[in-house]
PDB file of C-alpha atoms and ligand atoms in Angstrom:
ATOM      1  CA  MET C1336      -0.080  11.219  -0.552  1.00 54.00           C
ATOM      2  CA  ASN C1337      -0.802   8.006  -2.424  1.00 72.00           C
ATOM      3  CA  ARG C1338       1.436   5.604  -0.539  1.00 80.00           C
ATOM      4  CA  GLN C1339       0.828   2.684  -2.904  1.00 84.00           C
ATOM      5  CA  GLU C1340       1.848   4.737  -5.956  1.00 85.00           C
ATOM      6  CA  ILE C1341       5.006   5.822  -4.153  1.00 87.00           C
ATOM      7  CA  ILE C1342       5.891   2.205  -3.273  1.00 89.00           C
ATOM      8  CA  LYS C1343       5.412   1.291  -6.950  1.00 90.00           C
ATOM      9  CA  LEU C1344       7.616   4.168  -8.046  1.00 92.00           C
ATOM     10  CA  ILE C1345      10.387   3.297  -5.594  1.00 92.00           C
ATOM     11  CA  SER C1346      10.285  -0.354  -6.736  1.00 93.00           C
ATOM     12  CA  ALA C1347      10.438   0.490 -10.451  1.00 95.00           C
ATOM     13  CA  LEU C1348      13.175   3.103  -9.999  1.00 95.00           C
ATOM     14  CA  THR C1349      15.280   0.743  -7.875  1.00 93.00           C
ATOM     15  CA  ASN C1350      14.846  -2.048 -10.456  1.00 95.00           C
ATOM     16  CA  ALA C1351      15.894   0.401 -13.182  1.00 95.00           C
ATOM     17  CA  GLY C1352      19.128   1.058 -11.284  1.00 95.00           C
ATOM     18  CA  LYS C1353      18.121   4.510 -10.057  1.00 93.00           C
ATOM     19  CA  SER C1354      18.129   5.718  -6.482  1.00 91.00           C
ATOM     20  CA  ALA C1355      15.033   7.146  -4.808  1.00 92.00           C
ATOM     21  CA  THR C1356      14.806   9.019  -1.537  1.00 91.00           C
ATOM     22  CA  VAL C1357      11.569   9.767   0.297  1.00 91.00           C
ATOM     23  CA  ILE C1358      11.515  13.152   2.038  1.00 92.00           C
ATOM     24  CA  PRO C1359       8.984  12.904   4.886  1.00 88.00           C
ATOM     25  CA  ASP C1360       8.403  16.647   5.268  1.00 91.00           C
ATOM     26  CA  LEU C1361       9.646  18.996   2.548  1.00 93.00           C
ATOM     27  CA  CYS C1362       8.213  22.078   4.330  1.00 93.00           C
ATOM     28  CA  LYS C1363      10.268  21.242   7.395  1.00 92.00           C
ATOM     29  CA  THR C1364      13.405  20.490   5.378  1.00 94.00           C
ATOM     30  CA  ALA C1365      12.942  23.820   3.573  1.00 95.00           C
ATOM     31  CA  ILE C1366      13.205  25.789   6.820  1.00 93.00           C
ATOM     32  CA  SER C1367      15.751  23.618   8.603  1.00 92.00           C
ATOM     33  CA  ASP C1368      18.223  22.232   6.071  1.00 95.00           C
ATOM     34  CA  SER C1369      19.040  24.407   3.066  1.00 94.00           C
ATOM     35  CA  GLY C1370      21.993  22.127   2.244  1.00 96.00           C
ATOM     36  CA  GLN C1371      19.700  19.144   1.791  1.00 96.00           C
ATOM     37  CA  MET C1372      17.298  21.276  -0.251  1.00 97.00           C
ATOM     38  CA  ALA C1373      20.161  22.153  -2.605  1.00 97.00           C
ATOM     39  CA  ILE C1374      20.913  18.436  -3.029  1.00 96.00           C
ATOM     40  CA  ILE C1375      17.227  17.612  -3.613  1.00 96.00           C
ATOM     41  CA  ALA C1376      17.112  20.342  -6.271  1.00 96.00           C
ATOM     42  CA  THR C1377      19.650  18.426  -8.349  1.00 95.00           C
ATOM     43  CA  SER C1378      17.143  15.552  -8.620  1.00 93.00           C
ATOM     44  CA  THR C1379      13.808  14.884 -10.219  1.00 94.00           C
ATOM     45  CA  VAL C1380      11.084  15.556  -7.654  1.00 95.00           C
ATOM     46  CA  VAL C1381       7.801  13.630  -7.467  1.00 93.00           C
ATOM     47  CA  ALA C1382       5.210  15.315  -5.278  1.00 91.00           C
ATOM     48  CA  CYS C1383       1.517  15.823  -4.659  1.00 88.00           C
ATOM     49  CA  TYR C1384       1.199  19.517  -5.390  1.00 89.00           C
ATOM     50  CA  PRO C1385       3.831  20.670  -7.899  1.00 89.00           C
ATOM     51  CA  ARG C1386       2.821  24.351  -7.691  1.00 92.00           C
ATOM     52  CA  ALA C1387       3.421  24.283  -3.929  1.00 94.00           C
ATOM     53  CA  VAL C1388       6.673  22.368  -4.323  1.00 95.00           C
ATOM     54  CA  GLN C1389       7.882  24.738  -7.049  1.00 95.00           C
ATOM     55  CA  SER C1390       7.125  27.695  -4.771  1.00 95.00           C
ATOM     56  CA  ILE C1391       9.021  26.089  -1.858  1.00 96.00           C
ATOM     57  CA  PHE C1392      12.112  25.813  -4.075  1.00 97.00           C
ATOM     58  CA  ASP C1393      11.572  29.309  -5.539  1.00 96.00           C
ATOM     59  CA  GLY C1394      11.622  30.722  -2.001  1.00 94.00           C
ATOM     60  CA  LEU C1395      15.140  29.302  -1.637  1.00 95.00           C
ATOM     61  CA  ALA C1396      16.216  30.429  -5.122  1.00 95.00           C
ATOM     62  CA  LEU C1397      16.590  26.771  -6.156  1.00 96.00           C
ATOM     63  CA  LYS C1398      15.338  25.112  -9.305  1.00 94.00           C
ATOM     64  CA  PRO C1399      14.728  21.358  -9.232  1.00 93.00           C
ATOM     65  CA  LYS C1400      15.540  19.402 -12.387  1.00 90.00           C
ATOM     66  CA  GLN C1401      11.916  18.456 -12.942  1.00 93.00           C
ATOM     67  CA  ILE C1402       8.753  18.095 -10.843  1.00 94.00           C
ATOM     68  CA  PHE C1403       6.169  15.369 -11.481  1.00 93.00           C
ATOM     69  CA  ASP C1404       2.641  15.460 -10.116  1.00 90.00           C
ATOM     70  CA  ILE C1405       1.809  12.143  -8.439  1.00 88.00           C
ATOM     71  CA  ARG C1406      -1.648  13.290  -7.389  1.00 86.00           C
ATOM     72  CA  ASN C1407      -2.912  13.719 -10.926  1.00 86.00           C
ATOM     73  CA  HIS C1408      -0.732  11.111 -12.688  1.00 88.00           C
ATOM     74  CA  SER C1409      -0.179   7.401 -12.134  1.00 88.00           C
ATOM     75  CA  SER C1410       3.253   6.006 -11.314  1.00 90.00           C
ATOM     76  CA  GLU C1411       3.229   4.303 -14.764  1.00 92.00           C
ATOM     77  CA  GLN C1412       2.753   7.662 -16.524  1.00 93.00           C
ATOM     78  CA  ILE C1413       5.498   9.307 -14.478  1.00 93.00           C
ATOM     79  CA  LEU C1414       7.914   6.456 -15.188  1.00 95.00           C
ATOM     80  CA  VAL C1415       7.255   6.727 -18.939  1.00 95.00           C
ATOM     81  CA  ASP C1416       7.970  10.469 -18.727  1.00 94.00           C
ATOM     82  CA  MET C1417      11.206   9.584 -16.961  1.00 94.00           C
ATOM     83  CA  GLY C1418      12.133   7.286 -19.855  1.00 94.00           C
ATOM     84  CA  ILE C1419      11.294   4.006 -18.070  1.00 95.00           C
ATOM     85  CA  THR C1420       8.840   2.452 -20.535  1.00 92.00           C
ATOM     86  CA  ASP C1421       8.793  -1.128 -19.243  1.00 93.00           C
ATOM     87  CA  PRO C1422       8.800  -0.748 -15.453  1.00 94.00           C
ATOM     88  CA  ASP C1423       9.446  -3.700 -13.177  1.00 94.00           C
ATOM     89  CA  PHE C1424       7.455  -3.251  -9.977  1.00 93.00           C
ATOM     90  CA  SER C1425       8.538  -6.463  -8.248  1.00 90.00           C
ATOM     91  CA  PRO C1426       9.362  -7.176  -5.557  1.00 86.00           C
ATOM     92  CA  GLU C1427       7.615  -4.282  -3.853  1.00 81.00           C
ATOM     93  CA  GLN C1428      10.076  -2.146  -1.928  1.00 79.00           C
ATOM     94  CA  PRO C1429       9.006  -1.268   1.624  1.00 78.00           C
ATOM     95  CA  PHE C1430       7.925   2.274   2.371  1.00 78.00           C
ATOM     96  CA  PRO C1431      10.649   3.804   4.567  1.00 78.00           C
ATOM     97  CA  GLU C1432      10.073   4.068   8.301  1.00 77.00           C
ATOM     98  CA  PHE C1433      10.556   7.549   9.683  1.00 72.00           C
ATOM     99  CA  PRO C1434      11.455   8.396  13.275  1.00 67.00           C
ATOM    100  CA  PRO C1435       8.539   9.834  15.284  1.00 69.00           C
ATOM    101  CA  GLU C1436       8.132  13.604  15.074  1.00 65.00           C
ATOM    102  CA  GLU C1437       9.627  15.401  18.053  1.00 61.00           C
ATOM    103  CA  THR C1438       8.446  18.847  17.061  1.00 61.00           C
ATOM    104  CA  PRO C1439       5.196  19.997  15.420  1.00 62.00           C
ATOM    105  CA  GLU C1440       5.158  19.690  11.666  1.00 73.00           C
ATOM    106  CA  ALA C1441       6.413  22.768   9.869  1.00 88.00           C
ATOM    107  CA  TRP C1442       3.522  24.982   8.822  1.00 93.00           C
ATOM    108  CA  HIS C1443       4.269  28.038   6.731  1.00 94.00           C
ATOM    109  CA  PRO C1444       3.268  29.806   3.528  1.00 96.00           C
ATOM    110  CA  VAL C1445       5.128  29.914   0.241  1.00 97.00           C
ATOM    111  CA  ILE C1446       4.516  32.407  -2.549  1.00 97.00           C
ATOM    112  CA  ASP C1447       3.781  31.428  -6.133  1.00 96.00           C
ATOM    113  CA  LYS C1448       5.851  34.115  -7.829  1.00 96.00           C
ATOM    114  CA  GLU C1449       4.148  33.501 -11.162  1.00 95.00           C
ATOM    115  CA  ARG C1450       0.964  34.884  -9.614  1.00 95.00           C
ATOM    116  CA  CYS C1451       2.290  37.371  -7.058  1.00 97.00           C
ATOM    117  CA  THR C1452       2.028  41.053  -8.019  1.00 98.00           C
ATOM    118  CA  GLU C1453       4.180  42.241  -5.077  1.00 98.00           C
ATOM    119  CA  CYS C1454       1.229  44.276  -3.756  1.00 97.00           C
ATOM    120  CA  GLY C1455       2.470  43.808  -0.156  1.00 96.00           C
ATOM    121  CA  LYS C1456      -0.960  43.039   1.347  1.00 95.00           C
ATOM    122  CA  CYS C1457       0.271  39.830   2.991  1.00 96.00           C
ATOM    123  CA  HIS C1458       3.174  41.714   4.548  1.00 96.00           C
ATOM    124  CA  ASP C1459       0.844  44.413   5.927  1.00 94.00           C
ATOM    125  CA  PHE C1460      -1.666  41.832   7.150  1.00 92.00           C
ATOM    126  CA  CYS C1461       0.611  39.397   8.985  1.00 92.00           C
ATOM    127  CA  LEU C1462       1.208  40.371  12.601  1.00 88.00           C
ATOM    128  CA  PHE C1463       3.926  37.828  13.126  1.00 89.00           C
ATOM    129  CA  GLY C1464       6.627  39.133  10.807  1.00 93.00           C
ATOM    130  CA  VAL C1465       6.498  36.155   8.473  1.00 95.00           C
ATOM    131  CA  TYR C1466       6.785  38.336   5.365  1.00 97.00           C
ATOM    132  CA  ALA C1467       9.413  40.913   4.469  1.00 97.00           C
ATOM    133  CA  VAL C1468       9.636  43.410   1.633  1.00 97.00           C
ATOM    134  CA  LYS C1469      12.984  44.177   0.088  1.00 94.00           C
ATOM    135  CA  ASP C1470      13.544  46.215  -3.054  1.00 95.00           C
ATOM    136  CA  GLY C1471       9.842  45.954  -3.860  1.00 95.00           C
ATOM    137  CA  THR C1472       9.847  42.156  -3.604  1.00 97.00           C
ATOM    138  CA  VAL C1473       7.808  40.288  -1.003  1.00 97.00           C
ATOM    139  CA  LYS C1474       9.281  37.144   0.456  1.00 96.00           C
ATOM    140  CA  VAL C1475       8.629  34.677   3.252  1.00 96.00           C
ATOM    141  CA  ALA C1476      11.426  35.745   5.553  1.00 96.00           C
ATOM    142  CA  GLN C1477      10.510  34.165   8.911  1.00 94.00           C
ATOM    143  CA  PRO C1478       8.491  31.024   8.068  1.00 94.00           C
ATOM    144  CA  GLN C1479       8.940  29.639  11.584  1.00 91.00           C
ATOM    145  CA  ASN C1480       6.868  32.585  12.966  1.00 91.00           C
ATOM    146  CA  CYS C1481       3.719  31.395  11.189  1.00 93.00           C
ATOM    147  CA  LYS C1482       0.926  30.122  13.424  1.00 85.00           C
ATOM    148  CA  ASN C1483       0.010  26.459  13.024  1.00 79.00           C
ATOM    149  CA  ASN C1484      -3.089  25.828  10.936  1.00 80.00           C
ATOM    150  CA  CYS C1485      -3.755  29.501  10.250  1.00 80.00           C
ATOM    151  CA  PRO C1486      -3.942  30.105   6.493  1.00 89.00           C
ATOM    152  CA  ALA C1487      -5.424  33.586   6.951  1.00 89.00           C
ATOM    153  CA  CYS C1488      -3.169  35.557   4.620  1.00 93.00           C
ATOM    154  CA  ALA C1489      -3.875  33.160   1.745  1.00 94.00           C
ATOM    155  CA  ARG C1490      -7.467  34.363   1.896  1.00 90.00           C
ATOM    156  CA  ILE C1491      -6.613  38.032   1.556  1.00 92.00           C
ATOM    157  CA  CYS C1492      -4.144  37.657  -1.317  1.00 94.00           C
ATOM    158  CA  PRO C1493      -5.874  39.167  -4.368  1.00 93.00           C
ATOM    159  CA  SER C1494      -3.871  36.948  -6.722  1.00 93.00           C
ATOM    160  CA  ARG C1495      -4.290  33.700  -4.810  1.00 92.00           C
ATOM    161  CA  ALA C1496      -0.533  33.453  -4.858  1.00 95.00           C
ATOM    162  CA  ILE C1497      -0.076  32.294  -1.256  1.00 96.00           C
ATOM    163  CA  ILE C1498       0.122  28.558  -0.765  1.00 96.00           C
ATOM    164  CA  PHE C1499       0.078  26.575   2.476  1.00 95.00           C
ATOM    165  CA  PRO C1500       1.326  23.172   1.313  1.00 93.00           C
ATOM    166  CA  LYS C1501      -0.108  21.450   4.397  1.00 91.00           C
ATOM    167  CA  TYR C1502      -3.565  22.994   4.242  1.00 91.00           C
ATOM    168  CA  GLU C1503      -6.195  20.332   3.631  1.00 88.00           C
ATOM    169  CA  LYS C1504      -7.987  21.905   0.697  1.00 88.00           C
ATOM    170  CA  SER C1505      -7.281  23.241  -2.754  1.00 88.00           C
ATOM    171  CA  PRO C1506      -6.468  25.898  -3.977  1.00 88.00           C
ATOM    172  CA  ILE C1507      -4.780  27.085  -0.742  1.00 92.00           C
ATOM    173  CA  ASN C1508      -2.588  23.962  -0.721  1.00 92.00           C
ATOM    174  CA  GLY C1509      -1.449  24.651  -4.284  1.00 91.00           C
ATOM    175  CA  GLY C1510      -3.825  22.100  -5.785  1.00 87.00           C
ATOM    176  CA  LEU C1511      -5.135  22.596  -9.280  1.00 80.00           C
ATOM    177  CA  HIS C1512      -8.838  22.514  -8.459  1.00 77.00           C
ATOM    178  CA  ASP C1513     -11.000  24.910  -6.466  1.00 73.00           C
ATOM    179  CA  GLU C1514     -12.282  22.540  -3.780  1.00 72.00           C
ATOM    180  CA  GLU C1515     -12.736  25.475  -1.472  1.00 72.00           C
ATOM    181  CA  LYS C1516     -14.286  28.781  -2.485  1.00 72.00           C
ATOM    182  CA  PHE C1517     -13.185  31.862  -0.660  1.00 65.00           C
ATOM    183  CA  ASP C1518     -14.719  34.669  -2.680  1.00 56.00           C
ATOM    184  CA  GLU C1519     -16.422  36.247   0.323  1.00 54.00           C
ATOM    185  CA  ILE C1520     -13.410  37.374   2.278  1.00 60.00           C
ATOM    186  CA  ASP C1521     -13.873  39.572   5.289  1.00 65.00           C
ATOM    187  CA  ALA C1522     -10.329  40.839   5.733  1.00 67.00           C
ATOM    188  CA  LYS C1523     -11.296  42.854   8.818  1.00 71.00           C
ATOM    189  CA  THR C1524     -12.607  39.786  10.663  1.00 72.00           C
ATOM    190  CA  LEU C1525      -9.546  37.820   9.631  1.00 72.00           C
ATOM    191  CA  TYR C1526      -7.310  40.600  10.868  1.00 72.00           C
ATOM    192  CA  ASN C1527      -9.160  40.836  14.184  1.00 74.00           C
ATOM    193  CA  THR C1528      -8.842  37.078  14.685  1.00 73.00           C
ATOM    194  CA  ALA C1529      -5.119  37.283  14.028  1.00 72.00           C
ATOM    195  CA  LEU C1530      -4.864  40.233  16.400  1.00 74.00           C
ATOM    196  CA  LYS C1531      -6.652  38.284  19.167  1.00 74.00           C
ATOM    197  CA  HIS C1532      -4.214  35.421  18.632  1.00 73.00           C
ATOM    198  CA  LYS C1533      -1.287  37.817  18.874  1.00 71.00           C
ATOM    199  CA  LEU C1534      -2.611  39.439  22.059  1.00 74.00           C
ATOM    200  CA  ALA C1535      -3.281  36.039  23.648  1.00 73.00           C
ATOM    201  CA  GLU C1536       0.284  35.037  22.848  1.00 71.00           C
ATOM    202  CA  ARG C1537       1.603  38.239  24.413  1.00 69.00           C
ATOM    203  CA  ARG C1538      -0.508  37.698  27.562  1.00 71.00           C
ATOM    204  CA  ALA C1539       0.801  34.132  27.867  1.00 71.00           C
ATOM    205  CA  LYS C1540       4.356  35.453  27.704  1.00 66.00           C
ATOM    206  CA  VAL C1541       3.627  38.031  30.393  1.00 64.00           C
ATOM    207  CA  SER C1542       2.167  35.442  32.789  1.00 58.00           C
ATOM    208  CA  LEU C1543       5.174  33.180  32.207  1.00 58.00           C
ATOM    209  CA  LEU C1544       7.447  36.055  33.077  1.00 59.00           C
ATOM    210  CA  LYS C1545       5.460  36.684  36.263  1.00 57.00           C
ATOM    211  CA  LYS C1546       5.813  33.046  37.346  1.00 53.00           C
ATOM    212  CA  ASP C1547       9.588  33.163  36.924  1.00 51.00           C
TER     213      ASP C1547
HETATM  214  S1  SF4 P 226      -0.767  39.524  -1.080  1.00 54.76           S
HETATM  215 FE1  SF4 P 226      -0.384  37.998  -2.699  1.00 54.76          FE
HETATM  216  S2  SF4 P 226       0.036  39.188  -4.528  1.00 54.76           S
HETATM  217 FE2  SF4 P 226       0.277  40.583  -2.798  1.00 54.76          FE
HETATM  218  S3  SF4 P 226       2.468  40.464  -2.264  1.00 54.76           S
HETATM  219 FE3  SF4 P 226       1.425  38.950  -0.994  1.00 54.76          FE
HETATM  220  S4  SF4 P 226       1.561  37.062  -2.174  1.00 54.76           S
HETATM  221 FE4  SF4 P 226       2.028  38.692  -3.587  1.00 54.76          FE
HETATM  222  S1  SF4 P 227      -1.060  32.452   8.268  1.00 54.76           S
HETATM  223 FE1  SF4 P 227      -1.156  34.077   9.748  1.00 54.76          FE
HETATM  224  S2  SF4 P 227       0.797  33.984  10.849  1.00 54.76           S
HETATM  225 FE2  SF4 P 227       1.026  32.740   9.000  1.00 54.76          FE
HETATM  226  S3  SF4 P 227       1.920  34.103   7.511  1.00 54.76           S
HETATM  227 FE3  SF4 P 227      -0.275  34.220   7.193  1.00 54.76          FE
HETATM  228  S4  SF4 P 227      -0.998  35.912   8.488  1.00 54.76           S
HETATM  229 FE4  SF4 P 227       1.095  35.411   9.127  1.00 54.76          FE
END
């Protein structure tokens, strides 16, 4: 996130008589506060990875008014597209302070439905019940079950339709450029790694039960 560009945007929008709200963690809001997501969807959204953001809203059957890409466009460009042609950036508004995180940041996939072919491979691959299939449509049904920092299913999706908005590299994070190549995908190894993780989790639960 380009903090300086966001501060400029907030300043210009405030000076133009518009209100601006900074959402610290849209992935977390998406799984914890559908009411707030519905309110956000009535606004213009400015974000780093519009494809990821669009897919987050799609997963909730919401359609934001418009999404602007702050990673690939300057705040000046975005303001012009919003109809603010002579922005006033002064005085600079402070970046909001957020309370410290009490829980780990939300980590979960979203599906770009423009790319998804509903093949079901992600559903068959995931051992944690994150995906569900209903009436031939695959959806992220239990995002909170996803394992932190594991983007494994994105690598097996033949359409590259699975996005992890918090993954560090493109295209898995929904970015426009292929910073990371993942042509050589060994699905079996990925599956075995996921299986090991699952078994380790099960063993941990068993030992906890024994202690109690
Ligand atoms: S593997 Fe990819 S294309 Fe297939 S259902 Fe999942 S997201 Fe869609
Ligand atoms: S990253 Fe792993 S746990 Fe998360 S949805 Fe994909 S396969 Fe399931």
